[in-house]
Coordinates of N, CA and C in Angstrom, one line a residue:
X1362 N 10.1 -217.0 -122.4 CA 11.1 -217.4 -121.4 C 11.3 -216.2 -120.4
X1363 N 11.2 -216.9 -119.2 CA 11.5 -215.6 -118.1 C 13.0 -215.1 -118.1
X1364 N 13.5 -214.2 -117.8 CA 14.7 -213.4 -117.3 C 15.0 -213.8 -115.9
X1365 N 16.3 -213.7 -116.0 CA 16.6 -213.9 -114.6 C 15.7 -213.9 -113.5
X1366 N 16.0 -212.2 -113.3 CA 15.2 -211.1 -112.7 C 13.7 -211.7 -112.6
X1367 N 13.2 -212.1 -113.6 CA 11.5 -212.4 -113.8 C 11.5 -213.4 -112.1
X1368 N 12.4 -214.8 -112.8 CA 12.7 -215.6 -112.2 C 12.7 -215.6 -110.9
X1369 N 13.8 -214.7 -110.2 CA 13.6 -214.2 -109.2 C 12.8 -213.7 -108.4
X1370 N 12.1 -212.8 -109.3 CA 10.5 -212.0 -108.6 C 9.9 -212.9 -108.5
X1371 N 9.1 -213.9 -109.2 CA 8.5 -214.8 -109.6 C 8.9 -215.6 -108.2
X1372 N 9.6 -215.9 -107.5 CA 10.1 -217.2 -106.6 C 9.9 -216.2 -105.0
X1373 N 10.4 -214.7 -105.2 CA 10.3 -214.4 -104.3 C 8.5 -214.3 -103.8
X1374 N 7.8 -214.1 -104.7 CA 5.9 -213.7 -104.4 C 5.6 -215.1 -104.4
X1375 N 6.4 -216.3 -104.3 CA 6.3 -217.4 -104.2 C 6.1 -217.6 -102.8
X1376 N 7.4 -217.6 -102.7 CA 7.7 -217.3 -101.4 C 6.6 -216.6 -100.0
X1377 N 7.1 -215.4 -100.6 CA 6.0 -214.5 -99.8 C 4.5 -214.9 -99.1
X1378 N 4.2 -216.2 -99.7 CA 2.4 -216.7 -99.2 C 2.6 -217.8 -98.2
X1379 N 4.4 -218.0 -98.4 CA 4.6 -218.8 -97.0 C 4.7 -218.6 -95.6
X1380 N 5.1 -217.0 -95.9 CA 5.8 -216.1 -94.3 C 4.6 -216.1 -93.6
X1381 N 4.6 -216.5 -92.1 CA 3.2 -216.7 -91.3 C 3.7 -214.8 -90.9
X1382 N 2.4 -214.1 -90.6 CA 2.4 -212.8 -89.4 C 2.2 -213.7 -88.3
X1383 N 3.1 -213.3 -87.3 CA 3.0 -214.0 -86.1 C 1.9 -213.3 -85.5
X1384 N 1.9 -211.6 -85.5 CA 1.5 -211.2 -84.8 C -0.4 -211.5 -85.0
X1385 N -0.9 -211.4 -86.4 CA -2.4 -211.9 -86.3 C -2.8 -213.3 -85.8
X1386 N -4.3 -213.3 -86.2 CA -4.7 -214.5 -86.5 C -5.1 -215.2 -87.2
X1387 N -4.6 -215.1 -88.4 CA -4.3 -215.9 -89.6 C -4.4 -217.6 -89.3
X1388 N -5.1 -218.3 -90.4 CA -4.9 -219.7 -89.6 C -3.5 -220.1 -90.3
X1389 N -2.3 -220.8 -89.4 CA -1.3 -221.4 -90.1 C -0.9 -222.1 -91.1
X1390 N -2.1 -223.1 -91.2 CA -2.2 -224.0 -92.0 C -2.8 -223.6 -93.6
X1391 N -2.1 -222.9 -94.4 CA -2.9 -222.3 -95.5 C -2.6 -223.5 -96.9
X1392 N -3.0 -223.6 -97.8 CA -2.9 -224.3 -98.8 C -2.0 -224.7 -99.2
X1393 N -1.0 -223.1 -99.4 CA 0.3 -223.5 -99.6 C 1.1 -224.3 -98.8
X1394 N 1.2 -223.8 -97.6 CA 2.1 -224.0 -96.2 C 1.7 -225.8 -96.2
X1395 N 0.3 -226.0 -96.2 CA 0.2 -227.4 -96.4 C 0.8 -228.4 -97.4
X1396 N 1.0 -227.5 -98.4 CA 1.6 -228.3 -99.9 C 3.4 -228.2 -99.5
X1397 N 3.8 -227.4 -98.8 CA 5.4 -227.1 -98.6 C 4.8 -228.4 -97.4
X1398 N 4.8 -228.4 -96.7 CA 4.6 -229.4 -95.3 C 4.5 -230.9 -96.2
X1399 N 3.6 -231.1 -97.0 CA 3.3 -232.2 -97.5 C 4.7 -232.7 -98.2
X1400 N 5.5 -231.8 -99.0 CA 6.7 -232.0 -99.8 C 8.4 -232.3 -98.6
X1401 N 7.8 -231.5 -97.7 CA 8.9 -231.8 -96.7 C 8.6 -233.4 -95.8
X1402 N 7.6 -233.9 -95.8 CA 7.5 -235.0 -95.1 C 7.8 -236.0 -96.0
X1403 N 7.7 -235.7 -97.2 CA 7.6 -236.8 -98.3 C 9.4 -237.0 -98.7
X1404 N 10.1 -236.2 -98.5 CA 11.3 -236.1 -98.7 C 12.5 -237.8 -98.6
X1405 N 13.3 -238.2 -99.2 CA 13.7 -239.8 -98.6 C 14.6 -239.4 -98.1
X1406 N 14.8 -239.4 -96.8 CA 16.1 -240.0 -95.9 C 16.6 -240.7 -95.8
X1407 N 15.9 -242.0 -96.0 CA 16.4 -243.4 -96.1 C 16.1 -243.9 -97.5
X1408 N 16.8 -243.7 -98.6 CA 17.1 -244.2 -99.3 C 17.4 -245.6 -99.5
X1409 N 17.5 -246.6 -100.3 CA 17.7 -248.1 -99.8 C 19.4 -248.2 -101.0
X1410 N 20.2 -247.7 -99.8 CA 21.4 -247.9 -100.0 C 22.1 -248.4 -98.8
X1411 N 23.5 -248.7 -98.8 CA 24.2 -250.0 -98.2 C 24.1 -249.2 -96.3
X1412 N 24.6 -247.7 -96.8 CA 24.3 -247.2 -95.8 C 23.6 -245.5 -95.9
X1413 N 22.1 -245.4 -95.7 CA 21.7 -244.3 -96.1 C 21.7 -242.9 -94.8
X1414 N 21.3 -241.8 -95.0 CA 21.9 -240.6 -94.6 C 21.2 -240.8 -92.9
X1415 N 19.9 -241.6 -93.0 CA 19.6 -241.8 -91.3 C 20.8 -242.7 -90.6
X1416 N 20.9 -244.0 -91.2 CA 21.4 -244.9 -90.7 C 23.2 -244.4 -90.1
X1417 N 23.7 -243.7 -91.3 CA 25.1 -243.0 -90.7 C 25.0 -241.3 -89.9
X1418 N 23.8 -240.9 -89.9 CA 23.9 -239.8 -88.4 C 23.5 -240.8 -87.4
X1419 N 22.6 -241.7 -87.2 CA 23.0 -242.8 -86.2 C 24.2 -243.4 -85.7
X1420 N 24.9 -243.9 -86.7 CA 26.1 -244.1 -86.6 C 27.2 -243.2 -86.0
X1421 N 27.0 -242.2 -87.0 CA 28.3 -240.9 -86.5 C 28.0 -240.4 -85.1
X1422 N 26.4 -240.8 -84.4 CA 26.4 -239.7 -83.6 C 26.4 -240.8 -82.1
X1423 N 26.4 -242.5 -82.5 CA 26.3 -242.9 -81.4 C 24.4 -243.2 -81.1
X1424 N 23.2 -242.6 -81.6 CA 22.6 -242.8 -81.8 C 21.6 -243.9 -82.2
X1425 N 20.8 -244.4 -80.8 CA 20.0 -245.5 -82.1 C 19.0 -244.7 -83.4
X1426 N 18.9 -245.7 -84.2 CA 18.1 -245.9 -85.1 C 17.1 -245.0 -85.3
X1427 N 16.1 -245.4 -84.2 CA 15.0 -244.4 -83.6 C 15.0 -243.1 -83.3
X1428 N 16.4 -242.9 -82.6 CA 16.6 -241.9 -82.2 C 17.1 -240.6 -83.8
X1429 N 17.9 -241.1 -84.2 CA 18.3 -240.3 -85.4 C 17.0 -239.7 -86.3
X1430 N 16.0 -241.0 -86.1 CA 14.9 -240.6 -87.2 C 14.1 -239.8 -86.7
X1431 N 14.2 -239.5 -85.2 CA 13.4 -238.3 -84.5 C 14.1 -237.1 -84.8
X1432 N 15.2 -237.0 -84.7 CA 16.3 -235.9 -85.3 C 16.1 -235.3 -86.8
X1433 N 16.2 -236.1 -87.5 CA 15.5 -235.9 -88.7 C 14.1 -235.6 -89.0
X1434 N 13.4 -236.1 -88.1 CA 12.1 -235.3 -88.5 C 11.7 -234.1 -87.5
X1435 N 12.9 -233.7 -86.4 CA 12.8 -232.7 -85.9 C 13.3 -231.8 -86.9
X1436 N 14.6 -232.0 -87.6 CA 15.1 -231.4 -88.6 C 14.2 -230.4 -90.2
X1437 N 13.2 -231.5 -90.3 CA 11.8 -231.4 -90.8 C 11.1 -230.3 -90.9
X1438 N 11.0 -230.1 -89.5 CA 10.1 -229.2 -89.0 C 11.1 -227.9 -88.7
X1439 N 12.1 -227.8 -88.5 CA 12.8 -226.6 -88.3 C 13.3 -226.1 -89.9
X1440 N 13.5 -227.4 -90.9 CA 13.4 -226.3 -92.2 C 12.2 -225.5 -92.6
X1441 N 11.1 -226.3 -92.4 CA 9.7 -226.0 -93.0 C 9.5 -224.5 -92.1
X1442 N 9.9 -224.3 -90.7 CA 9.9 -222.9 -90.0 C 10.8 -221.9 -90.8
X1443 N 12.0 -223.0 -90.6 CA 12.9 -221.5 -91.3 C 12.1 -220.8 -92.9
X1444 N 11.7 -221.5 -93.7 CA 10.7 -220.9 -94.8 C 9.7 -220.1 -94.7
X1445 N 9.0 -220.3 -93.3 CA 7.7 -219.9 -93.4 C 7.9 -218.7 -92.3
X1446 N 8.9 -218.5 -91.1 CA 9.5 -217.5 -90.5 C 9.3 -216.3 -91.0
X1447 N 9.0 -215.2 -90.6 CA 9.3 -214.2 -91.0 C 10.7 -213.5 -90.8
X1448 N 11.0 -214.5 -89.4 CA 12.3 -213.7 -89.4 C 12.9 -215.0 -89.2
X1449 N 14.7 -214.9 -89.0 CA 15.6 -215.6 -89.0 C 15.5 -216.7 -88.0
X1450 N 15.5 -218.3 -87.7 CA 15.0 -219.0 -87.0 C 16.4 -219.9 -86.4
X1451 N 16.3 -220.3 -85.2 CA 17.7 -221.2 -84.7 C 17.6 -222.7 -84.5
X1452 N 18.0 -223.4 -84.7 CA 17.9 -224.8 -84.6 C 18.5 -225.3 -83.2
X1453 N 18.0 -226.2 -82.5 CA 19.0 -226.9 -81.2 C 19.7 -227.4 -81.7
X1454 N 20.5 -227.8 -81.0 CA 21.9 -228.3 -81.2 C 21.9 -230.0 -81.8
X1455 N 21.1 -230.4 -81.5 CA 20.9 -231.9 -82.7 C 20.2 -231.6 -84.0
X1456 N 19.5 -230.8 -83.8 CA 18.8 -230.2 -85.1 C 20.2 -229.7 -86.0
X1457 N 20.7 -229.2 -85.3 CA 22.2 -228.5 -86.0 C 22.8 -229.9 -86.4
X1458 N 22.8 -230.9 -85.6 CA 23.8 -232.0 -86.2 C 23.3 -232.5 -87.3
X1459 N 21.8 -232.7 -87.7 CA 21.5 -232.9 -88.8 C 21.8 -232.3 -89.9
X1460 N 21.7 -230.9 -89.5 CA 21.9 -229.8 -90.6 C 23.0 -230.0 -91.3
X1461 N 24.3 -229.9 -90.1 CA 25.4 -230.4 -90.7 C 25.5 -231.5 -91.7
X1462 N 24.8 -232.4 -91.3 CA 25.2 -233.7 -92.0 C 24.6 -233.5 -93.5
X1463 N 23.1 -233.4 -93.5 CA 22.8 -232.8 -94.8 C 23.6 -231.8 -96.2
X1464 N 24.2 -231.3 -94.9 CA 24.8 -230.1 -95.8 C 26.2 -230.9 -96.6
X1465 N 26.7 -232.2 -96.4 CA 27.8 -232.7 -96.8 C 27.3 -233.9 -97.7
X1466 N 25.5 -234.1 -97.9 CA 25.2 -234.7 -98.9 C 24.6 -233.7 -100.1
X1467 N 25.6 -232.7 -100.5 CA 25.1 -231.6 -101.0 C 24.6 -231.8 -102.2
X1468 N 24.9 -232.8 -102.9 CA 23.8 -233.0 -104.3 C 22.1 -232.9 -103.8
X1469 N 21.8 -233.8 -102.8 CA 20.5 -234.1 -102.1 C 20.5 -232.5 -101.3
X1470 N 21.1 -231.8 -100.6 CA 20.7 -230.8 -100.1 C 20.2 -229.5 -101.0
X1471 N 21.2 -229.3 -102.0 CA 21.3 -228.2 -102.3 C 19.7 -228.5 -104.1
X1472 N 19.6 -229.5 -104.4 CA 19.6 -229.6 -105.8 C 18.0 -230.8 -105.3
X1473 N 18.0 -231.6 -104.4 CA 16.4 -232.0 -104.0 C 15.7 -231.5 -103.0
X1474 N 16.4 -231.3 -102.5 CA 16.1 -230.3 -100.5 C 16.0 -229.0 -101.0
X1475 N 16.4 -228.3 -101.2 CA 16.2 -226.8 -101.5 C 15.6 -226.5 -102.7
X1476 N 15.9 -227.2 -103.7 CA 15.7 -227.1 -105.0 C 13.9 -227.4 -104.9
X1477 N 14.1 -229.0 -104.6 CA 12.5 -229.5 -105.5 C 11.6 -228.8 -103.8
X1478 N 12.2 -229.6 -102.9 CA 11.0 -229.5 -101.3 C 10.9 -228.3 -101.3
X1479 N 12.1 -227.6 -100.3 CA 11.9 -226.2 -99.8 C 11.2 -225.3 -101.4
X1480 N 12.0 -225.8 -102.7 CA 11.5 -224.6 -103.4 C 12.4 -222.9 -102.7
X1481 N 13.7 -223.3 -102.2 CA 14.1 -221.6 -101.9 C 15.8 -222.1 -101.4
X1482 N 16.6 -221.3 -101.2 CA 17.7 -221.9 -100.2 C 17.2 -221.7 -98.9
X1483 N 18.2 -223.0 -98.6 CA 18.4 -222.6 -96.7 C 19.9 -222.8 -96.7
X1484 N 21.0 -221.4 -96.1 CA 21.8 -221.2 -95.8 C 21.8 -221.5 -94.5
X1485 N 23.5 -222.2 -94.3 CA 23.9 -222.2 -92.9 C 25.1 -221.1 -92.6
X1486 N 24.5 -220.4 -91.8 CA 25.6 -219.4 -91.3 C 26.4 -219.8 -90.0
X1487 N 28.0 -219.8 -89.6 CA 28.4 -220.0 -88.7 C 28.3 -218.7 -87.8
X1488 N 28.3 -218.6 -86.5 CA 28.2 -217.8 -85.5 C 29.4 -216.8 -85.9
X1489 N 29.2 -215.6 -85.4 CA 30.5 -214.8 -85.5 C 30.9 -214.7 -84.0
X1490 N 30.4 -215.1 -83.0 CA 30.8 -215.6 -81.8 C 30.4 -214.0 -80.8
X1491 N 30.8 -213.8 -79.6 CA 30.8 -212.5 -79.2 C 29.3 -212.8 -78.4
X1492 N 29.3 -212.0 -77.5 CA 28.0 -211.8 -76.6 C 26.7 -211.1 -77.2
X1493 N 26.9 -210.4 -78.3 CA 25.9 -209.7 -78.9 C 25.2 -210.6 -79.9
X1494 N 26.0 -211.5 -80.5 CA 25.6 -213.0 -81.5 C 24.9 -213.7 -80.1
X1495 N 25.1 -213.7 -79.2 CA 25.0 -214.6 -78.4 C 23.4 -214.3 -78.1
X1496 N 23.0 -213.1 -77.8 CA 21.7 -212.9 -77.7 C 20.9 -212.8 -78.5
X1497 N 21.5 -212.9 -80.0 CA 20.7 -213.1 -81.0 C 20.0 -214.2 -81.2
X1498 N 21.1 -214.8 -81.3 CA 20.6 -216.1 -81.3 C 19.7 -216.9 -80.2
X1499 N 19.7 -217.0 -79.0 CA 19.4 -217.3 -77.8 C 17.5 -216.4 -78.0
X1500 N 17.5 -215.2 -78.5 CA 16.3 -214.6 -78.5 C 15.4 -215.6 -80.0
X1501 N 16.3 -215.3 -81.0 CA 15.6 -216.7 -82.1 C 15.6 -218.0 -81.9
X1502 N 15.8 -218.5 -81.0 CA 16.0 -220.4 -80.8 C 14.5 -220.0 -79.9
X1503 N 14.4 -219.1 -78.5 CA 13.2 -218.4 -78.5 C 11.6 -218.6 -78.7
X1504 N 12.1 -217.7 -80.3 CA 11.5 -217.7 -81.3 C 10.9 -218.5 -82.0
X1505 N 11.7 -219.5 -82.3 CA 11.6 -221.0 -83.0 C 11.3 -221.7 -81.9
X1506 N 11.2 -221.9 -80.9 CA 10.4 -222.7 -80.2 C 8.7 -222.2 -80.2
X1507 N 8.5 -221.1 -79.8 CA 6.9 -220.4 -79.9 C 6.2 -220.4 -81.8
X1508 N 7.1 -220.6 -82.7 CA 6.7 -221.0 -84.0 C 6.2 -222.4 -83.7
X1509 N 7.1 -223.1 -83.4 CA 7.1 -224.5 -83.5 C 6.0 -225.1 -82.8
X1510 N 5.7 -224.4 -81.5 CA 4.4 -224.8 -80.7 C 3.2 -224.3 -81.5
X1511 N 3.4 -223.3 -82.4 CA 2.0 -222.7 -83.2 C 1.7 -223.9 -84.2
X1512 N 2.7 -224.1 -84.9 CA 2.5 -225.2 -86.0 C 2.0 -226.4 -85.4
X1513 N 3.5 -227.0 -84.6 CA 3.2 -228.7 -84.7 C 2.7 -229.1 -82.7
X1514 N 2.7 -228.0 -82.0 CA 2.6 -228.1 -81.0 C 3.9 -228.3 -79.8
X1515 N 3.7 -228.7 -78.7 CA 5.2 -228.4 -78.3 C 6.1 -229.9 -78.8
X1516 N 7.3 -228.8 -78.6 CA 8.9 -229.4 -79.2 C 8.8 -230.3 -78.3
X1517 N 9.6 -231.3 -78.6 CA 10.5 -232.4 -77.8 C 11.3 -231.3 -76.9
X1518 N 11.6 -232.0 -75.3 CA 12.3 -231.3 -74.9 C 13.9 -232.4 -75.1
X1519 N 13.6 -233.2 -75.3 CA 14.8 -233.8 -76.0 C 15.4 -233.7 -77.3
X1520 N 14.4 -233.3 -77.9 CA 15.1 -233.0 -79.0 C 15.2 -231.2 -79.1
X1521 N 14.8 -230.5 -78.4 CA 14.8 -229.2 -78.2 C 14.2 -228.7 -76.6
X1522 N 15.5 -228.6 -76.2 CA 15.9 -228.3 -74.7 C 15.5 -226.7 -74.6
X1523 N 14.8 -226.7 -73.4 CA 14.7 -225.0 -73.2 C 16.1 -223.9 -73.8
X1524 N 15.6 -222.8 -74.2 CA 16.2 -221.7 -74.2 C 17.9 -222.0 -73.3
X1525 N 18.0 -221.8 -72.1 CA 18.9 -221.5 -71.0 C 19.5 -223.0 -71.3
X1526 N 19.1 -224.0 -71.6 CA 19.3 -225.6 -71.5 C 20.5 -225.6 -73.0
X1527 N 19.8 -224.8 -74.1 CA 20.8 -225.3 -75.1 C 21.6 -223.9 -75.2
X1528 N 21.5 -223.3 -74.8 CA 22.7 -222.0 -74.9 C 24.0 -222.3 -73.6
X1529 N 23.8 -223.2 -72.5 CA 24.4 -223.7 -71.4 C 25.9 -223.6 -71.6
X1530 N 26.2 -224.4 -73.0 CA 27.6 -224.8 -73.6 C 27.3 -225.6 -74.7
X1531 N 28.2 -225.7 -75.5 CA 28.4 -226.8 -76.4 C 28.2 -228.2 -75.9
X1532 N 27.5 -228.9 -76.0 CA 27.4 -230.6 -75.8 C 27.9 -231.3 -76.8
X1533 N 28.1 -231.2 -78.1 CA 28.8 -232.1 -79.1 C 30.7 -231.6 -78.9
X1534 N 30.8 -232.3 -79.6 CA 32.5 -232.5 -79.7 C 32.7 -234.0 -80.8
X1535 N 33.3 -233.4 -81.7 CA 33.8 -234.3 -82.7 C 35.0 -235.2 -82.1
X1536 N 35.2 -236.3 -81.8 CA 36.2 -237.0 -81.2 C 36.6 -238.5 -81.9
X1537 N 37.7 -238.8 -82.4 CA 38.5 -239.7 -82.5 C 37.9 -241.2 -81.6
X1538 N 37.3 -241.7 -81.9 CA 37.2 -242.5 -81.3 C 38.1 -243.7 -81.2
X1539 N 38.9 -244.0 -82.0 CA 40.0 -245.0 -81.9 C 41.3 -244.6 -80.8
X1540 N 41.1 -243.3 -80.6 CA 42.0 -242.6 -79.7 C 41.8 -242.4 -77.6
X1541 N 40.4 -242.8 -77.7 CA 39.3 -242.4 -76.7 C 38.2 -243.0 -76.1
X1542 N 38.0 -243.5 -75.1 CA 37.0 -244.2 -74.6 C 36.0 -243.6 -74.5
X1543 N 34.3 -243.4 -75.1 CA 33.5 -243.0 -74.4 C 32.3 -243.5 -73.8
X1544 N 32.4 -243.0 -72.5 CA 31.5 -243.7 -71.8 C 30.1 -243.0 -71.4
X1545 N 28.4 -243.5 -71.5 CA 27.6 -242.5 -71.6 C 27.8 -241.9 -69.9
X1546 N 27.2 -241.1 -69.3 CA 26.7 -241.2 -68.1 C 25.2 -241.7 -67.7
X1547 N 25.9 -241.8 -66.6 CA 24.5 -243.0 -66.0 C 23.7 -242.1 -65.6
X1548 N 23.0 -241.5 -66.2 CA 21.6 -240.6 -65.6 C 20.6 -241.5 -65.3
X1549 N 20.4 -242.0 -66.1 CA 19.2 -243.0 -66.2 C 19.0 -244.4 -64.9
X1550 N 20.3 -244.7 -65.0 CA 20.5 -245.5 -63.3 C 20.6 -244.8 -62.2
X1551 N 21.5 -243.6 -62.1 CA 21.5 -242.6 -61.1 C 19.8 -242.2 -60.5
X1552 N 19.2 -241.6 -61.7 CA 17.3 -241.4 -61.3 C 16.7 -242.5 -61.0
X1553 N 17.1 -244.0 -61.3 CA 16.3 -244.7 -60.9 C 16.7 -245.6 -58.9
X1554 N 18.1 -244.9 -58.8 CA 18.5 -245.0 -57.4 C 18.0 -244.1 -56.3
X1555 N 18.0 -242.8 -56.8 CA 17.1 -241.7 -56.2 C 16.2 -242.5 -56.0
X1556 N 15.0 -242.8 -56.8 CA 13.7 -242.8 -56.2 C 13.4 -243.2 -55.5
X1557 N 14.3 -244.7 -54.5 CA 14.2 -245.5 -54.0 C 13.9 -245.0 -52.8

């Protein structure tokens, strides 16, 4: 029986054969990395319960159906980076709403998601706020977009907005809705009056 310690070592040289070098040319796709990819796609989100974890970030977020399950499998792909990163990786800001949400089905996060998939933790850290966090972060979101195009090719820009696009401001806001009307904006009609 292993020791702690063993344990630990043992998980970290685990680990270790996932970190891509950005800087060679290593092919990305290694055996392992494929078997972590394979275990993260296979993952259930939609469980066949009354209401499962896609169907209520849909719900919570105003989101169709479709749209949440692209969030979620954007979500996918920014855990599977954060693992295989060498360095510390930022999620966009819907990527972040899933995060959130995951993190409050913490049996499934912490004990199938991290436990059996990832095989490691993934911590969420809040910002410590300040202009110096600010650059950090904004330089790894970055970062995690030029991972992301090595791996899966390029990001959604809707589901991952340039650099300068998601650092702009906050877009979410938790709101009451029994208290408040919301109404979307009409981009979508607005662009189609333009073209005219």
């Amino acid at each position: 029986m292993l020791s702690v310690m063993d344990q630990h070592r043992e998980l970290s040289l685990q680990r270790a054969t996932f970190k891509i070098d950005i800087q060679s040319d290593e092919p990305v796709w290694t055996p392992a990395r494929q078997e972590l990819w394979q275990r993260v796609e296979r993952h259930d989100f939609e469980p066949d319960t009354a209401l499962n974890f896609t169907q209520r970030l849909a719900r919570d977020h105003g989101w169709s159906l479709e749209d949440a399950r692209a969030a979620v499998d954007a979500y996918r792909r920014f855990c599977f980076l954060a693992i295989v990163s060498p360095t510390p990786v930022t999620p966009s800001e819907i990527v972040d709403e899933v995060w959130h949400q995951h993190l409050i089905y913490s049996r499934d996060y912490w004990d199938r998601w991290c436990g059996e998939t990832l095989r490691a933790q993934l911590h969420h850290d809040p910002t410590p706020g300040g202009p110096e966090a600010q650059m950090t972060y904004r330089r790894q979101y970055a970062e995690t977009l030029a991972l992301h195009e090595r791996l899966f090719g390029p990001p959604s820009p809707q589901l991952w907005p340039a650099t300068h696009l998601r650092f702009a401001g906050p877009r979410y806001h938790a709101t009451d809705r029994s208290r408040w009307f919301i109404l979307p904006k009409p981009v979508a009609w607005i662009r189609r009056l333009l073209r005219r």
